[in-house]
Amino acid sequence: MVRALELAARGQGSVEPNPLVGCVLVRNGQVVGEGYHQQFGGPHAEIMALQEAGPLAVGATAYITLEPCSHHGKTPPCTEALLYARVAGVVAAMEDPFPPVDGSGLERLRQAGVPCEVGLLADQAQRLNAPYLKRLKTGQPWVIAKWAMTHDGQLALPEDMGRWISNDTSQAVVQKLRGRMDAIIVGSGTVEADDPLLTARPANPADVKRIAKRVVVDSTASLPIESQLAKTAREVPVLVAVSAAAPVDKCRQLVAAGVDIAVCAGKSHAERFESLLTELGSRRMTNVLVEGGSRLLQTLFEIRAVDEVHVFVAPKTVGAITAPAPVATVDKLSLVEASTTDLDGDTYVHGRIAR
């Protein structure tokens, strides 16, 4: 099962909105087939493992990180493939809460006389698929907050200290992270200050697993038509999240430029962001990256919307308040599964928010 989980993780960024799944077939104590879900719409993990095993799948035990599907989706049911291959048993780390499955896959196998066990390394399987499980449970995507800050907790530098807080090595990590996101979210203030492009540009083009929709939280639809985002909206999708009070003429101008508009309900900034997350979830987005400024990030922490953080702390001191970070010190984040890495002088802190 450890091996199956390792295989499943390889699909990150490529299989969403599907879950990450790995499968290992074992016969007489020997691994005879391995597989994982590699691409959305492609063969599932069980099919890949069965193909590798061939006739050796007969009498094998299938170790799978998630309950096999029992319904016709983009591919036929994996339960039927396992039965056709005449496996001797199935060990699943956890059931799949997706409504068309939700226990029916294991029930189908048991009814056909195949012994099934559930729960082996369930905690690890749940952590692996936490974004998928959150979207199913709440209707909202997994929210990843990323920011760079100086040693004294500032999110912006004065002009005489340059434009970028973090170094090139840190920025390369961010570009790779962008390459597996469904959306990259910023506030209108970030657009006004930086005129960003918000596309994934890693050193290795293979690290771009999907094209993220660029999202601007912009209540008044103030995104300039001449901005990089608006000018490239027909090549890389842009969504502007506006309030119900946004000027109609500005919205029409953006739509004419190829920008998508989402009207978010709510009187407060926090309420509208909750509405935005629900909208993104309805579009089957699983992972979203927030790269906003201090106001947007602070709002996210206030409403407890952040699930994971990537923080880059540079060895720089501003000495005066410019744009304070959403938390004064990283150790106030209450992280689990936290890691700290040196990136050529920058300190990279990554972890999930404790719940």
Short mmCIF file of C-alpha atoms in Angstrom, two decimals:
data_model
loop_
_atom_site.label_atom_id
_atom_site.label_comp_id
_atom_site.label_asym_id
_atom_site.label_seq_id
_atom_site.Cartn_x
_atom_site.Cartn_y
_atom_site.Cartn_z
CA MET A 1 0.00 0.00 0.00
CA VAL A 2 2.94 2.32 0.63
CA ARG A 3 4.04 1.69 -2.93
CA ALA A 4 0.51 2.27 -4.22
CA LEU A 5 0.40 5.64 -2.44
CA GLU A 6 3.77 6.60 -3.93
CA LEU A 7 2.47 5.77 -7.39
CA ALA A 8 -0.79 7.66 -6.83
CA ALA A 9 1.06 10.87 -5.96
CA ARG A 10 2.60 10.94 -9.44
CA GLY A 11 -0.75 11.94 -10.88
CA GLN A 12 -0.86 15.22 -8.96
CA GLY A 13 -1.78 18.08 -11.26
CA SER A 14 -2.76 15.78 -14.14
CA VAL A 15 -5.81 13.85 -12.95
CA GLU A 16 -7.92 16.46 -11.14
CA PRO A 17 -10.88 16.73 -10.68
CA ASN A 18 -10.46 12.97 -10.33
CA PRO A 19 -8.71 11.60 -7.24
CA LEU A 20 -5.12 10.40 -7.09
CA VAL A 21 -5.11 6.59 -7.19
CA GLY A 22 -2.41 3.93 -7.25
CA CYS A 23 -2.67 0.15 -7.53
CA VAL A 24 -0.23 -2.71 -6.89
CA LEU A 25 -1.01 -6.34 -7.76
CA VAL A 26 0.67 -9.00 -5.63
CA ARG A 27 0.66 -12.73 -6.32
CA ASN A 28 2.46 -15.28 -4.15
CA GLY A 29 4.32 -12.46 -2.39
CA GLN A 30 5.61 -10.94 -5.62
CA VAL A 31 4.55 -7.71 -7.31
CA VAL A 32 3.20 -8.62 -10.74
CA GLY A 33 1.68 -5.31 -11.80
CA GLU A 34 1.69 -1.62 -10.91
CA GLY A 35 -0.26 1.36 -12.13
CA TYR A 36 -1.60 4.78 -11.29
CA HIS A 37 -4.14 7.20 -12.72
CA GLN A 38 -1.95 9.32 -15.00
CA GLN A 39 -4.31 11.68 -16.81
CA PHE A 40 -7.88 12.87 -16.45
CA GLY A 41 -9.99 10.87 -18.86
CA GLY A 42 -7.30 8.18 -19.17
CA PRO A 43 -7.19 4.63 -17.79
CA HIS A 44 -7.56 4.26 -14.02
CA ALA A 45 -4.86 2.82 -11.78
CA GLU A 46 -6.41 -0.66 -11.66
CA ILE A 47 -6.50 -0.91 -15.46
CA MET A 48 -2.84 0.12 -15.76
CA ALA A 49 -1.80 -2.47 -13.18
CA LEU A 50 -3.89 -5.24 -14.78
CA GLN A 51 -2.40 -4.48 -18.20
CA GLU A 52 1.11 -4.76 -16.79
CA ALA A 53 0.33 -8.00 -14.96
CA GLY A 54 -1.43 -9.71 -17.87
CA PRO A 55 -2.29 -13.34 -17.04
CA LEU A 56 -0.39 -13.07 -13.75
CA ALA A 57 -3.30 -11.01 -12.38
CA VAL A 58 -5.27 -14.23 -11.92
CA GLY A 59 -5.26 -15.03 -8.21
CA ALA A 60 -3.46 -11.79 -7.28
CA THR A 61 -4.43 -9.37 -4.50
CA ALA A 62 -5.01 -5.78 -5.57
CA TYR A 63 -3.79 -3.08 -3.17
CA ILE A 64 -5.57 0.12 -4.16
CA THR A 65 -5.43 3.55 -2.50
CA LEU A 66 -9.12 4.20 -3.17
CA GLU A 67 -12.21 2.06 -3.62
CA PRO A 68 -12.55 0.88 -7.25
CA CYS A 69 -15.24 2.64 -9.25
CA SER A 70 -18.38 0.73 -10.13
CA HIS A 71 -19.98 3.17 -12.59
CA HIS A 72 -19.51 4.16 -16.20
CA GLY A 73 -17.79 7.55 -16.38
CA LYS A 74 -15.12 8.49 -18.92
CA THR A 75 -13.91 4.89 -18.53
CA PRO A 76 -15.70 1.57 -17.80
CA PRO A 77 -16.03 0.35 -14.18
CA CYS A 78 -12.79 -0.87 -12.61
CA THR A 79 -14.74 -3.42 -10.56
CA GLU A 80 -15.67 -5.28 -13.73
CA ALA A 81 -12.06 -5.27 -14.94
CA LEU A 82 -10.91 -6.74 -11.63
CA LEU A 83 -13.57 -9.42 -11.79
CA TYR A 84 -12.74 -10.23 -15.41
CA ALA A 85 -9.06 -10.61 -14.44
CA ARG A 86 -10.11 -12.98 -11.61
CA VAL A 87 -8.20 -11.29 -8.81
CA ALA A 88 -8.31 -13.16 -5.50
CA GLY A 89 -8.86 -10.16 -3.24
CA VAL A 90 -8.89 -6.39 -2.91
CA VAL A 91 -7.35 -4.26 -0.17
CA ALA A 92 -8.47 -0.61 -0.37
CA ALA A 93 -7.06 2.17 1.78
CA MET A 94 -10.41 3.96 1.93
CA GLU A 95 -13.87 4.12 0.42
CA ASP A 96 -14.56 6.70 -2.28
CA PRO A 97 -17.19 9.23 -1.08
CA PHE A 98 -17.99 10.24 -4.67
CA PRO A 99 -21.78 9.66 -4.82
CA PRO A 100 -21.80 7.30 -7.85
CA VAL A 101 -19.31 5.06 -5.96
CA ASP A 102 -19.62 5.55 -2.16
CA GLY A 103 -19.25 1.90 -1.15
CA SER A 104 -20.90 0.37 -4.21
CA GLY A 105 -17.59 -0.67 -5.76
CA LEU A 106 -16.60 -2.79 -2.79
CA GLU A 107 -20.13 -4.13 -2.50
CA ARG A 108 -20.06 -5.25 -6.15
CA LEU A 109 -16.81 -7.14 -5.57
CA ARG A 110 -18.07 -8.79 -2.39
CA GLN A 111 -21.27 -9.88 -4.05
CA ALA A 112 -19.15 -11.54 -6.73
CA GLY A 113 -17.24 -13.45 -4.05
CA VAL A 114 -14.07 -11.33 -3.95
CA PRO A 115 -12.88 -10.69 -0.36
CA CYS A 116 -12.33 -6.98 0.33
CA GLU A 117 -10.60 -5.18 3.17
CA VAL A 118 -10.73 -1.43 3.81
CA GLY A 119 -8.64 0.86 6.01
CA LEU A 120 -4.99 -0.02 5.42
CA LEU A 121 -3.05 3.28 5.66
CA ALA A 122 -6.34 5.16 5.48
CA ASP A 123 -4.88 8.30 7.12
CA GLN A 124 -2.18 8.56 4.47
CA ALA A 125 -4.71 8.01 1.69
CA GLN A 126 -6.97 10.72 3.09
CA ARG A 127 -4.08 13.19 3.33
CA LEU A 128 -3.04 12.41 -0.23
CA ASN A 129 -6.52 13.13 -1.55
CA ALA A 130 -7.43 15.92 0.88
CA PRO A 131 -8.17 18.42 -1.94
CA TYR A 132 -10.49 15.95 -3.69
CA LEU A 133 -12.22 15.05 -0.42
CA LYS A 134 -12.69 18.70 0.54
CA ARG A 135 -14.32 19.56 -2.78
CA LEU A 136 -16.72 16.64 -2.45
CA LYS A 137 -17.61 17.54 1.14
CA THR A 138 -17.82 21.34 0.96
CA GLY A 139 -18.21 22.16 -2.74
CA GLN A 140 -15.09 24.35 -2.54
CA PRO A 141 -11.53 23.78 -3.78
CA TRP A 142 -8.40 23.27 -1.71
CA VAL A 143 -6.96 26.73 -1.03
CA ILE A 144 -3.20 27.18 -1.12
CA ALA A 145 -1.83 30.53 0.07
CA LYS A 146 1.57 31.63 -1.16
CA TRP A 147 3.53 34.73 -0.29
CA ALA A 148 7.06 36.04 0.00
CA MET A 149 8.02 38.16 2.98
CA THR A 150 11.05 39.91 4.37
CA HIS A 151 12.67 38.85 7.61
CA ASP A 152 10.75 41.61 9.41
CA GLY A 153 7.39 40.50 7.99
CA GLN A 154 6.79 42.80 5.02
CA LEU A 155 5.18 41.80 1.72
CA ALA A 156 6.55 44.69 -0.33
CA LEU A 157 9.88 46.41 -0.80
CA PRO A 158 10.62 50.12 -1.20
CA GLU A 159 11.69 51.04 -4.72
CA ASP A 160 15.38 51.30 -3.82
CA MET A 161 15.46 47.63 -2.71
CA GLY A 162 14.25 46.16 -6.03
CA ARG A 163 11.03 44.55 -7.17
CA TRP A 164 11.28 40.97 -5.92
CA ILE A 165 11.50 39.87 -2.30
CA SER A 166 12.39 36.24 -3.00
CA ASN A 167 15.33 35.01 -5.07
CA ASP A 168 15.37 33.12 -8.37
CA THR A 169 15.42 29.71 -6.70
CA SER A 170 12.27 30.50 -4.72
CA GLN A 171 10.56 31.87 -7.80
CA ALA A 172 11.33 28.63 -9.65
CA VAL A 173 9.48 26.70 -6.93
CA VAL A 174 6.48 29.00 -7.37
CA GLN A 175 6.44 28.51 -11.13
CA LYS A 176 6.37 24.72 -10.69
CA LEU A 177 3.57 25.07 -8.13
CA ARG A 178 1.54 27.18 -10.56
CA GLY A 179 1.86 24.43 -13.13
CA ARG A 180 -0.50 22.09 -11.27
CA MET A 181 -3.17 24.62 -10.23
CA ASP A 182 -6.72 25.00 -11.51
CA ALA A 183 -6.69 28.72 -10.68
CA ILE A 184 -4.32 31.45 -9.53
CA ILE A 185 -6.08 34.16 -7.52
CA VAL A 186 -4.96 37.73 -6.83
CA GLY A 187 -6.64 40.91 -5.70
CA SER A 188 -7.15 44.05 -7.75
CA GLY A 189 -4.44 45.78 -5.71
CA THR A 190 -1.83 43.27 -6.86
CA VAL A 191 -2.86 43.81 -10.47
CA GLU A 192 -2.63 47.58 -10.06
CA ALA A 193 0.80 47.40 -8.42
CA ASP A 194 2.48 44.67 -10.50
CA ASP A 195 0.47 44.15 -13.72
CA PRO A 196 1.24 40.40 -13.46
CA LEU A 197 0.86 37.77 -16.14
CA LEU A 198 0.17 34.92 -13.67
CA THR A 199 1.09 32.08 -16.01
CA ALA A 200 3.26 29.08 -15.14
CA ARG A 201 6.75 29.47 -16.60
CA PRO A 202 8.90 26.72 -15.02
CA ALA A 203 12.34 25.82 -16.34
CA ASN A 204 10.99 22.42 -17.38
CA PRO A 205 7.88 22.79 -19.58
CA ALA A 206 6.79 19.29 -18.48
CA ASP A 207 6.08 20.77 -15.04
CA VAL A 208 3.04 22.55 -16.51
CA LYS A 209 0.39 19.91 -15.86
CA ARG A 210 -2.58 22.19 -16.58
CA ILE A 211 -3.34 25.78 -17.59
CA ALA A 212 -4.62 27.68 -14.55
CA LYS A 213 -7.46 30.15 -14.89
CA ARG A 214 -6.22 33.55 -13.70
CA VAL A 215 -8.70 35.01 -11.21
CA VAL A 216 -8.87 38.62 -10.03
CA VAL A 217 -10.92 39.53 -6.96
CA ASP A 218 -12.13 42.90 -8.21
CA SER A 219 -15.47 44.09 -6.81
CA THR A 220 -15.77 47.10 -9.14
CA ALA A 221 -14.52 45.41 -12.35
CA SER A 222 -11.59 47.84 -12.45
CA LEU A 223 -9.20 45.51 -14.31
CA PRO A 224 -7.61 47.73 -17.00
CA ILE A 225 -8.22 46.66 -20.57
CA GLU A 226 -4.54 47.40 -21.25
CA SER A 227 -3.33 45.09 -18.45
CA GLN A 228 -1.37 41.94 -19.30
CA LEU A 229 -4.22 39.82 -17.99
CA ALA A 230 -6.88 41.42 -20.19
CA LYS A 231 -4.66 41.50 -23.26
CA THR A 232 -3.93 37.76 -23.00
CA ALA A 233 -7.42 36.64 -21.89
CA ARG A 234 -8.17 34.94 -25.21
CA GLU A 235 -4.98 32.83 -24.93
CA VAL A 236 -5.07 32.02 -21.20
CA PRO A 237 -8.43 32.28 -19.40
CA VAL A 238 -9.13 35.14 -17.00
CA LEU A 239 -12.00 35.38 -14.53
CA VAL A 240 -12.86 38.60 -12.72
CA ALA A 241 -14.90 38.16 -9.54
CA VAL A 242 -17.09 41.23 -9.11
CA SER A 243 -19.81 42.34 -6.73
CA ALA A 244 -23.43 42.84 -7.73
CA ALA A 245 -22.75 46.59 -7.70
CA ALA A 246 -19.99 46.44 -10.34
CA PRO A 247 -20.61 48.91 -13.20
CA VAL A 248 -22.29 47.13 -16.10
CA ASP A 249 -20.32 49.03 -18.73
CA LYS A 250 -16.99 47.97 -17.23
CA CYS A 251 -18.12 44.35 -17.11
CA ARG A 252 -19.16 44.53 -20.75
CA GLN A 253 -15.77 45.94 -21.76
CA LEU A 254 -14.01 43.06 -20.03
CA VAL A 255 -16.29 40.47 -21.59
CA ALA A 256 -15.61 42.02 -25.01
CA ALA A 257 -11.89 41.50 -24.32
CA GLY A 258 -12.46 37.81 -23.61
CA VAL A 259 -12.62 38.01 -19.81
CA ASP A 260 -15.07 35.83 -17.89
CA ILE A 261 -17.14 37.59 -15.21
CA ALA A 262 -18.45 35.98 -12.01
CA VAL A 263 -20.84 38.00 -9.87
CA CYS A 264 -20.18 37.03 -6.25
CA ALA A 265 -22.91 37.41 -3.66
CA GLY A 266 -22.27 39.07 -0.32
CA LYS A 267 -21.96 42.50 1.24
CA SER A 268 -18.45 42.03 2.66
CA HIS A 269 -15.12 41.12 1.10
CA ALA A 270 -15.15 37.86 3.08
CA GLU A 271 -18.67 36.90 1.99
CA ARG A 272 -17.87 37.52 -1.65
CA PHE A 273 -14.73 35.41 -1.43
CA GLU A 274 -16.73 32.54 0.04
CA SER A 275 -19.09 32.93 -2.91
CA LEU A 276 -16.12 32.85 -5.29
CA LEU A 277 -14.80 29.62 -3.78
CA THR A 278 -18.20 28.01 -4.20
CA GLU A 279 -18.26 29.18 -7.83
CA LEU A 280 -14.81 27.70 -8.47
CA GLY A 281 -15.88 24.45 -6.81
CA SER A 282 -18.95 24.27 -9.06
CA ARG A 283 -16.53 24.45 -11.98
CA ARG A 284 -14.84 21.32 -10.57
CA MET A 285 -11.67 23.11 -9.60
CA THR A 286 -9.70 21.12 -7.02
CA ASN A 287 -6.59 23.20 -6.22
CA VAL A 288 -6.39 27.00 -6.27
CA LEU A 289 -3.39 29.17 -5.47
CA VAL A 290 -3.86 32.57 -3.84
CA GLU A 291 -1.02 34.98 -4.54
CA GLY A 292 -2.80 38.09 -3.35
CA GLY A 293 -1.54 40.93 -1.23
CA SER A 294 -1.89 41.39 2.51
CA ARG A 295 -5.58 42.34 2.48
CA LEU A 296 -6.73 39.32 0.48
CA LEU A 297 -4.55 36.90 2.44
CA GLN A 298 -5.67 38.32 5.77
CA THR A 299 -9.30 37.88 4.73
CA LEU A 300 -8.61 34.26 3.85
CA PHE A 301 -7.11 33.54 7.24
CA GLU A 302 -9.95 35.35 9.00
CA ILE A 303 -12.57 33.12 7.37
CA ARG A 304 -10.39 30.02 7.82
CA ALA A 305 -10.36 29.33 4.10
CA VAL A 306 -6.64 28.49 3.82
CA ASP A 307 -5.73 24.80 3.73
CA GLU A 308 -2.04 24.92 2.83
CA VAL A 309 0.72 27.53 2.75
CA HIS A 310 3.94 28.10 0.84
CA VAL A 311 5.91 30.95 2.44
CA PHE A 312 9.25 32.30 1.26
CA VAL A 313 11.15 34.35 3.85
CA ALA A 314 14.00 36.39 2.42
CA PRO A 315 16.98 37.60 4.46
CA LYS A 316 16.00 41.23 3.95
CA THR A 317 14.89 43.89 6.42
CA VAL A 318 12.74 46.83 5.39
CA GLY A 319 12.51 48.54 8.77
CA ALA A 320 9.30 50.38 7.92
CA ILE A 321 5.78 49.08 7.40
CA THR A 322 4.99 48.72 3.71
CA ALA A 323 2.59 45.80 3.34
CA PRO A 324 2.61 43.54 6.40
CA ALA A 325 2.29 39.79 5.96
CA PRO A 326 -0.99 38.05 6.83
CA VAL A 327 0.71 36.62 9.90
CA ALA A 328 3.51 38.42 11.70
CA THR A 329 5.55 35.25 12.20
CA VAL A 330 5.36 31.97 10.34
CA ASP A 331 5.27 29.97 13.58
CA LYS A 332 1.78 31.37 14.27
CA LEU A 333 0.39 29.34 11.38
CA SER A 334 -0.12 26.10 13.38
CA LEU A 335 1.10 23.90 10.55
CA VAL A 336 1.04 20.13 10.26
CA GLU A 337 3.27 18.13 7.94
CA ALA A 338 5.48 21.21 7.93
CA SER A 339 8.85 21.41 6.22
CA THR A 340 11.52 24.11 6.15
CA THR A 341 14.04 24.27 3.32
CA ASP A 342 16.90 26.62 2.52
CA LEU A 343 16.66 27.94 -1.03
CA ASP A 344 19.96 29.70 -1.64
CA GLY A 345 19.41 31.95 1.37
CA ASP A 346 15.61 32.17 1.34
CA THR A 347 13.75 30.07 3.91
CA TYR A 348 10.93 28.09 2.33
CA VAL A 349 8.18 27.02 4.74
CA HIS A 350 5.52 24.60 3.49
CA GLY A 351 2.74 22.89 5.39
CA ARG A 352 -0.95 22.35 5.86
CA ILE A 353 -3.07 24.32 8.31
CA ALA A 354 -3.99 22.33 11.41
CA ARG A 355 -7.72 21.72 11.68
#
